[in-house]
Amino acid sequence: MKHAIATTDARAGTTSLPAADIARTARKASFAIKSLPGNARDLALDIIYDALAASKDEILVANARDMSAAQELVAEGKLSQSLVKRLDLSRAGKYEDMLQGIRDVRGLEDPVGKVTLATKLDDGLTLHRYTTPIGTLLIIFEARPEVIANISALAIKSGNAAILKGGKESTHSFAAIAAVITAALKSTAIPPGAIQLVQSREAVKDLLDQDVYIDLVIPRGGNDLVRYIKENTKIPVMGHADGLCATYLHADADVDTAVAVVVDGKTDYPAACNATETLIVHAGVLGTVLPAVVAALQAKGVSVRCDAASLATLSAVSEGALSAAGKAILQAATEEDFKTEFLDLVIAVKTVGTLQEAVAHINAHGSGHTDGIVARSEAAAEEFCRMVDSAGVYWNASTRFADGYRYGFGTEVGISTNKVHARGPVGLEGLMIYKYVVRGGGHTAAMYGGGGRKFVHERIEG
Amino acid sequence: MKHAIATTDARAGTTSLPAADIARTARKASFAIKSLPGNARDLALDIIYDALAASKDEILVANARDMSAAQELVAEGKLSQSLVKRLDLSRAGKYEDMLQGIRDVRGLEDPVGKVTLATKLDDGLTLHRYTTPIGTLLIIFEARPEVIANISALAIKSGNAAILKGGKESTHSFAAIAAVITAALKSTAIPPGAIQLVQSREAVKDLLDQDVYIDLVIPRGGNDLVRYIKENTKIPVMGHADGLCATYLHADADVDTAVAVVVDGKTDYPAACNATETLIVHAGVLGTVLPAVVAALQAKGVSVRCDAASLATLSAVSEGALSAAGKAILQAATEEDFKTEFLDLVIAVKTVGTLQEAVAHINAHGSGHTDGIVARSEAAAEEFCRMVDSAGVYWNASTRFADGYRYGFGTEVGISTNKVHARGPVGLEGLMIYKYVVRGGGHTAAMYGGGGRKFVHERIEG
């Protein structure tokens, strides 16, 4: 046991028990929370909502402490401005969005116990498949203190136990929100230990060893965090390392649509994983559609890094298509730019000769997150959507739509680029698994082998 | 590159390319196979079926060579009889079952491109979720040479590329089946490299490193194989290490039902992962139901290892309930017996005072595979099924029903005790993931934030 001193800081609402105890407690609680009726879980969400709404001021004070510490690190060059932006709970509407996220989750259909398959195997022998909570989740996140509320809500609604570990940048915000949630849960039916909030950095490595008790790890943070976790655990990991999203302007792209979609994809929230990082352009529209897109991006302060073909064409277009000032600030792209998640007001421009080349570029360089095409031709768009191997493929829409709230999932536990279990924005469904129930009357397998009986395998009403 | 000599043995149908080349080729082929129409994939299954049917004699000759080598190892104590049984393709009906499995898979609904969610986000902006193949699978199996046909069929039907690695015990069977399948695929639309058959033992470790190209590993074999794989790869693993299944006789269990279910669960195919290994008995029926069950088990040659309470009661029952000879061969169980997957004609008997105790025993000792209750009371059965955290929970039915064919999935890629992605017998659905497609008309996220538009999130027809 690596942590000799096991204490729970009741005031802060976080636990500093040894990892094995935290995980064992969570697993035990998971059996209890999965048996609670839906209305008990919903009531707990109401109580958390009210408590967080009532504690807004003190939580924002704590958040301001994190923000000023972060700004110092930015000044020292130790933290990026994009991380600071994620940390800020005081931005207009952000706290209310966090609260609304809880209410949205509460309003969703109860995901537990839904029948997803019902088969008559034979007379008096049935098979049903019911959705069940996965069990015990470990969620590790960096900045974004509002995640604690989102994740707690999703875990409770879905009947899972969850262990949450926040990042050091959000220490004070995390402690303040944890204190409110932990206190609120005491007056609910949620069993103690079902939601545990861990603040010790050292605990992470030990928690990643608890594959006997923990069923799924969900990292929410940068590439380094996700890679570290994938390399240090046998527990399944759900998440995305990169969000290297591309938008492709096809040969028949409409210029207004291209401008709208690319400018939004790049500038709506550059620090987000669903921001457009690469602009792929069909050679046929380098001189027609691209200049307007570049001019619009530059007007929003975006640095444009061009491959040779796009740079040559843009440099040669008329002053009416792109100003001399705009041409002067164009940059040459390096190969590295096409593998980089800038998370900033920078975009890389790649020229292709065909749609297939655009698809191949995305499948080779992208991160399988979200990639779009701007095209008039439905056939071209459908081919793009079929061939691009990403969680989200978009036609004439900004990559920024890749989000659980926008998809109608209430809120999200993260965005997954996994190829198993859950892909894309993950809401409640991604926190569920299922079990099979067979009900018989003394039926044996031998009846069907040598016994001569045949299975009927008829779909029945659940 | 660890394997300097890269060759393909065309005669044997297996490849000995370096692991990275195998994996890269498979990934490339995965893009092509996922775009094939369903009828092209079905036609390929017909061609494989015909080729395997025509080659039965030569494949059984190869299998006989594996069997005689295995029998020598059994004689030397280096291989268990249960593994030999899994190896044997000549058992009555087994080859035909293998062929029928291909036809059953072919007859299933095409799993690719099904709409599982369709939402109107706003006017002119829609979200659809379509099922897609996962991509590239690595399947590693030990004995059971028929798995190669099952898995190839499932991979082709589901539009996935697959790399298959057989065990050393089935070397000749594997090579013979691989040669037939590889030759047959040449006359189909399945792209070269979509199904690759690997026989080199050294290749496994290198293949497990190819997490860039391989999306899912499916081990089919013993505990040691599964654990080795889980500890040596960052690729998600789907499978089960143990099949430690229990059947619980509740206080109101019907004696005939108990006898039928337990005898079948234990003796129908003791080497299978869904065989019953532990018999849990309510104290109230130790002297009434248990003796008949034990007598029936003993009549089938099963060794019965009893905990203290069941041993005492059985020893004291009348000669009519259990013969003196039966009593004489009862054994005392050790704690280890309740954690052991015997895969043989051995069963451990555990006494409990309550249903809750039975549930706790299963959740603590079982492997989350399949566990059943024999009870008259529906309320008791439903509580058991709700509280036992296993992939399959059964009421008055043999644990042997845990099987993809019996569930109506055609055949199975394995049985999963994972808590994510797929659980229980895994058929086609477990080899699928999905992608989201958003279709818009130049929509931007900014329209919904500051722009004042609202999402409608209406379910629509797919």
mmCIF file of N, CA and C in Angstrom, chain B residues 241-296:
data_model
loop_
_atom_site.group_PDB
_atom_site.id
_atom_site.type_symbol
_atom_site.label_atom_id
_atom_site.label_comp_id
_atom_site.label_asym_id
_atom_site.label_seq_id
_atom_site.Cartn_x
_atom_site.Cartn_y
_atom_site.Cartn_z
ATOM 1 N N ALA B 241 -11.277 -14.388 -20.079
ATOM 2 C CA ALA B 241 -10.174 -15.188 -19.564
ATOM 3 C C ALA B 241 -10.750 -16.502 -19.021
ATOM 4 N N ASP B 242 -11.732 -16.398 -18.157
ATOM 5 C CA ASP B 242 -12.310 -17.582 -17.526
ATOM 6 C C ASP B 242 -13.782 -17.718 -17.851
ATOM 7 N N GLY B 243 -14.245 -18.935 -17.767
ATOM 8 C CA GLY B 243 -15.672 -19.179 -17.774
ATOM 9 C C GLY B 243 -15.990 -19.932 -16.490
ATOM 10 N N LEU B 244 -16.078 -19.189 -15.403
ATOM 11 C CA LEU B 244 -16.338 -19.806 -14.100
ATOM 12 C C LEU B 244 -17.820 -19.608 -13.791
ATOM 13 N N CYS B 245 -18.641 -20.507 -14.317
ATOM 14 C CA CYS B 245 -20.096 -20.361 -14.242
ATOM 15 C C CYS B 245 -20.657 -21.119 -13.042
ATOM 16 N N ALA B 246 -21.674 -20.522 -12.430
ATOM 17 C CA ALA B 246 -22.325 -21.146 -11.272
ATOM 18 C C ALA B 246 -23.806 -21.341 -11.537
ATOM 19 N N THR B 247 -24.364 -22.384 -10.923
ATOM 20 C CA THR B 247 -25.819 -22.535 -10.879
ATOM 21 C C THR B 247 -26.221 -22.593 -9.404
ATOM 22 N N TYR B 248 -27.235 -21.780 -9.078
ATOM 23 C CA TYR B 248 -27.687 -21.677 -7.687
ATOM 24 C C TYR B 248 -29.052 -22.335 -7.538
ATOM 25 N N LEU B 249 -29.149 -23.259 -6.564
ATOM 26 C CA LEU B 249 -30.435 -23.906 -6.259
ATOM 27 C C LEU B 249 -31.077 -23.149 -5.102
ATOM 28 N N HIS B 250 -32.149 -22.427 -5.430
ATOM 29 C CA HIS B 250 -32.818 -21.609 -4.418
ATOM 30 C C HIS B 250 -33.640 -22.498 -3.479
ATOM 31 N N ALA B 251 -34.123 -21.891 -2.387
ATOM 32 C CA ALA B 251 -34.863 -22.608 -1.348
ATOM 33 C C ALA B 251 -36.105 -23.316 -1.885
ATOM 34 N N ASP B 252 -36.676 -22.785 -2.988
ATOM 35 C CA ASP B 252 -37.897 -23.389 -3.524
ATOM 36 C C ASP B 252 -37.628 -24.127 -4.850
ATOM 37 N N ALA B 253 -36.359 -24.505 -5.086
ATOM 38 C CA ALA B 253 -36.015 -25.145 -6.367
ATOM 39 C C ALA B 253 -36.784 -26.450 -6.561
ATOM 40 N N ASP B 254 -37.275 -26.653 -7.768
ATOM 41 C CA ASP B 254 -37.928 -27.912 -8.138
ATOM 42 C C ASP B 254 -36.842 -28.949 -8.398
ATOM 43 N N VAL B 255 -37.032 -30.134 -7.858
ATOM 44 C CA VAL B 255 -35.944 -31.118 -7.905
ATOM 45 C C VAL B 255 -35.659 -31.593 -9.333
ATOM 46 N N ASP B 256 -36.682 -31.836 -10.122
ATOM 47 C CA ASP B 256 -36.446 -32.306 -11.494
ATOM 48 C C ASP B 256 -35.745 -31.227 -12.330
ATOM 49 N N THR B 257 -36.190 -29.979 -12.161
ATOM 50 C CA THR B 257 -35.552 -28.870 -12.880
ATOM 51 C C THR B 257 -34.087 -28.759 -12.468
ATOM 52 N N ALA B 258 -33.845 -28.880 -11.159
ATOM 53 C CA ALA B 258 -32.475 -28.778 -10.654
ATOM 54 C C ALA B 258 -31.599 -29.869 -11.261
ATOM 55 N N VAL B 259 -32.104 -31.094 -11.268
ATOM 56 C CA VAL B 259 -31.326 -32.208 -11.824
ATOM 57 C C VAL B 259 -31.023 -31.956 -13.303
ATOM 58 N N ALA B 260 -32.040 -31.584 -14.062
ATOM 59 C CA ALA B 260 -31.864 -31.399 -15.502
ATOM 60 C C ALA B 260 -30.851 -30.295 -15.796
ATOM 61 N N VAL B 261 -31.025 -29.142 -15.132
ATOM 62 C CA VAL B 261 -30.209 -27.964 -15.427
ATOM 63 C C VAL B 261 -28.762 -28.164 -14.987
ATOM 64 N N VAL B 262 -28.565 -28.734 -13.801
ATOM 65 C CA VAL B 262 -27.200 -28.884 -13.291
ATOM 66 C C VAL B 262 -26.460 -29.992 -14.057
ATOM 67 N N VAL B 263 -27.110 -31.097 -14.298
ATOM 68 C CA VAL B 263 -26.441 -32.192 -15.023
ATOM 69 C C VAL B 263 -26.054 -31.729 -16.427
ATOM 70 N N ASP B 264 -26.961 -31.020 -17.094
ATOM 71 C CA ASP B 264 -26.635 -30.518 -18.432
ATOM 72 C C ASP B 264 -25.513 -29.488 -18.370
ATOM 73 N N GLY B 265 -25.638 -28.553 -17.429
ATOM 74 C CA GLY B 265 -24.620 -27.495 -17.300
ATOM 75 C C GLY B 265 -23.239 -28.078 -17.067
ATOM 76 N N LYS B 266 -23.189 -29.167 -16.291
ATOM 77 C CA LYS B 266 -21.884 -29.760 -15.978
ATOM 78 C C LYS B 266 -21.394 -30.735 -17.039
ATOM 79 N N THR B 267 -22.299 -31.554 -17.587
ATOM 80 C CA THR B 267 -21.807 -32.703 -18.361
ATOM 81 C C THR B 267 -22.037 -32.620 -19.873
ATOM 82 N N ASP B 268 -22.846 -31.656 -20.339
ATOM 83 C CA ASP B 268 -23.129 -31.632 -21.782
ATOM 84 C C ASP B 268 -21.858 -31.466 -22.596
ATOM 85 N N TYR B 269 -20.911 -30.657 -22.111
ATOM 86 C CA TYR B 269 -19.634 -30.429 -22.797
ATOM 87 C C TYR B 269 -18.708 -29.785 -21.767
ATOM 88 N N PRO B 270 -18.117 -30.618 -20.904
ATOM 89 C CA PRO B 270 -17.387 -30.068 -19.742
ATOM 90 C C PRO B 270 -16.211 -29.166 -20.132
ATOM 91 N N ALA B 271 -15.682 -29.313 -21.352
ATOM 92 C CA ALA B 271 -14.531 -28.503 -21.755
ATOM 93 C C ALA B 271 -14.920 -27.103 -22.180
ATOM 94 N N ALA B 272 -16.215 -26.826 -22.253
ATOM 95 C CA ALA B 272 -16.656 -25.517 -22.753
ATOM 96 C C ALA B 272 -16.615 -24.461 -21.658
ATOM 97 N N CYS B 273 -16.476 -23.207 -22.078
ATOM 98 C CA CYS B 273 -16.396 -22.114 -21.107
ATOM 99 C C CYS B 273 -17.729 -21.871 -20.414
ATOM 100 N N ASN B 274 -18.841 -22.336 -21.011
ATOM 101 C CA ASN B 274 -20.147 -22.118 -20.396
ATOM 102 C C ASN B 274 -20.616 -23.320 -19.560
ATOM 103 N N ALA B 275 -19.711 -24.250 -19.296
ATOM 104 C CA ALA B 275 -20.050 -25.367 -18.405
ATOM 105 C C ALA B 275 -20.163 -24.862 -16.965
ATOM 106 N N THR B 276 -21.071 -25.466 -16.197
ATOM 107 C CA THR B 276 -21.230 -25.089 -14.791
ATOM 108 C C THR B 276 -20.074 -25.675 -13.978
ATOM 109 N N GLU B 277 -19.416 -24.810 -13.217
ATOM 110 C CA GLU B 277 -18.269 -25.258 -12.421
ATOM 111 C C GLU B 277 -18.589 -25.277 -10.940
ATOM 112 N N THR B 278 -19.508 -24.390 -10.526
ATOM 113 C CA THR B 278 -19.848 -24.270 -9.113
ATOM 114 C C THR B 278 -21.350 -24.460 -8.942
ATOM 115 N N LEU B 279 -21.707 -25.269 -7.948
ATOM 116 C CA LEU B 279 -23.109 -25.471 -7.606
ATOM 117 C C LEU B 279 -23.328 -24.808 -6.248
ATOM 118 N N ILE B 280 -24.163 -23.801 -6.236
ATOM 119 C CA ILE B 280 -24.456 -23.100 -4.983
ATOM 120 C C ILE B 280 -25.831 -23.574 -4.519
ATOM 121 N N VAL B 281 -25.928 -23.912 -3.246
ATOM 122 C CA VAL B 281 -27.157 -24.543 -2.763
ATOM 123 C C VAL B 281 -27.666 -23.821 -1.516
ATOM 124 N N HIS B 282 -28.934 -23.458 -1.540
ATOM 125 C CA HIS B 282 -29.556 -22.877 -0.353
ATOM 126 C C HIS B 282 -29.602 -23.953 0.733
ATOM 127 N N ALA B 283 -29.269 -23.571 1.966
ATOM 128 C CA ALA B 283 -29.197 -24.530 3.073
ATOM 129 C C ALA B 283 -30.500 -25.318 3.235
ATOM 130 N N GLY B 284 -31.603 -24.670 2.858
ATOM 131 C CA GLY B 284 -32.908 -25.302 3.032
ATOM 132 C C GLY B 284 -33.139 -26.512 2.137
ATOM 133 N N VAL B 285 -32.364 -26.644 1.067
ATOM 134 C CA VAL B 285 -32.594 -27.777 0.158
ATOM 135 C C VAL B 285 -31.402 -28.731 0.097
ATOM 136 N N LEU B 286 -30.491 -28.613 1.087
ATOM 137 C CA LEU B 286 -29.324 -29.508 1.115
ATOM 138 C C LEU B 286 -29.751 -30.965 1.225
ATOM 139 N N GLY B 287 -30.787 -31.191 2.046
ATOM 140 C CA GLY B 287 -31.202 -32.570 2.280
ATOM 141 C C GLY B 287 -32.312 -33.040 1.364
ATOM 142 N N THR B 288 -32.911 -32.103 0.598
ATOM 143 C CA THR B 288 -34.064 -32.481 -0.225
ATOM 144 C C THR B 288 -33.723 -32.508 -1.719
ATOM 145 N N VAL B 289 -33.256 -31.375 -2.243
ATOM 146 C CA VAL B 289 -32.975 -31.287 -3.688
ATOM 147 C C VAL B 289 -31.565 -31.770 -4.010
ATOM 148 N N LEU B 290 -30.594 -31.393 -3.183
ATOM 149 C CA LEU B 290 -29.199 -31.675 -3.515
ATOM 150 C C LEU B 290 -28.890 -33.160 -3.710
ATOM 151 N N PRO B 291 -29.396 -34.059 -2.840
ATOM 152 C CA PRO B 291 -29.024 -35.483 -3.028
ATOM 153 C C PRO B 291 -29.364 -36.003 -4.418
ATOM 154 N N ALA B 292 -30.522 -35.663 -4.937
ATOM 155 C CA ALA B 292 -30.905 -36.140 -6.268
ATOM 156 C C ALA B 292 -29.971 -35.582 -7.332
ATOM 157 N N VAL B 293 -29.574 -34.310 -7.166
ATOM 158 C CA VAL B 293 -28.665 -33.682 -8.132
ATOM 159 C C VAL B 293 -27.308 -34.382 -8.091
ATOM 160 N N VAL B 294 -26.826 -34.628 -6.865
ATOM 161 C CA VAL B 294 -25.517 -35.265 -6.714
ATOM 162 C C VAL B 294 -25.550 -36.685 -7.283
ATOM 163 N N ALA B 295 -26.609 -37.412 -6.988
ATOM 164 C CA ALA B 295 -26.712 -38.781 -7.508
ATOM 165 C C ALA B 295 -26.692 -38.777 -9.031
ATOM 166 N N ALA B 296 -27.417 -37.829 -9.622
ATOM 167 C CA ALA B 296 -27.460 -37.745 -11.093
ATOM 168 C C ALA B 296 -26.103 -37.360 -11.659
#
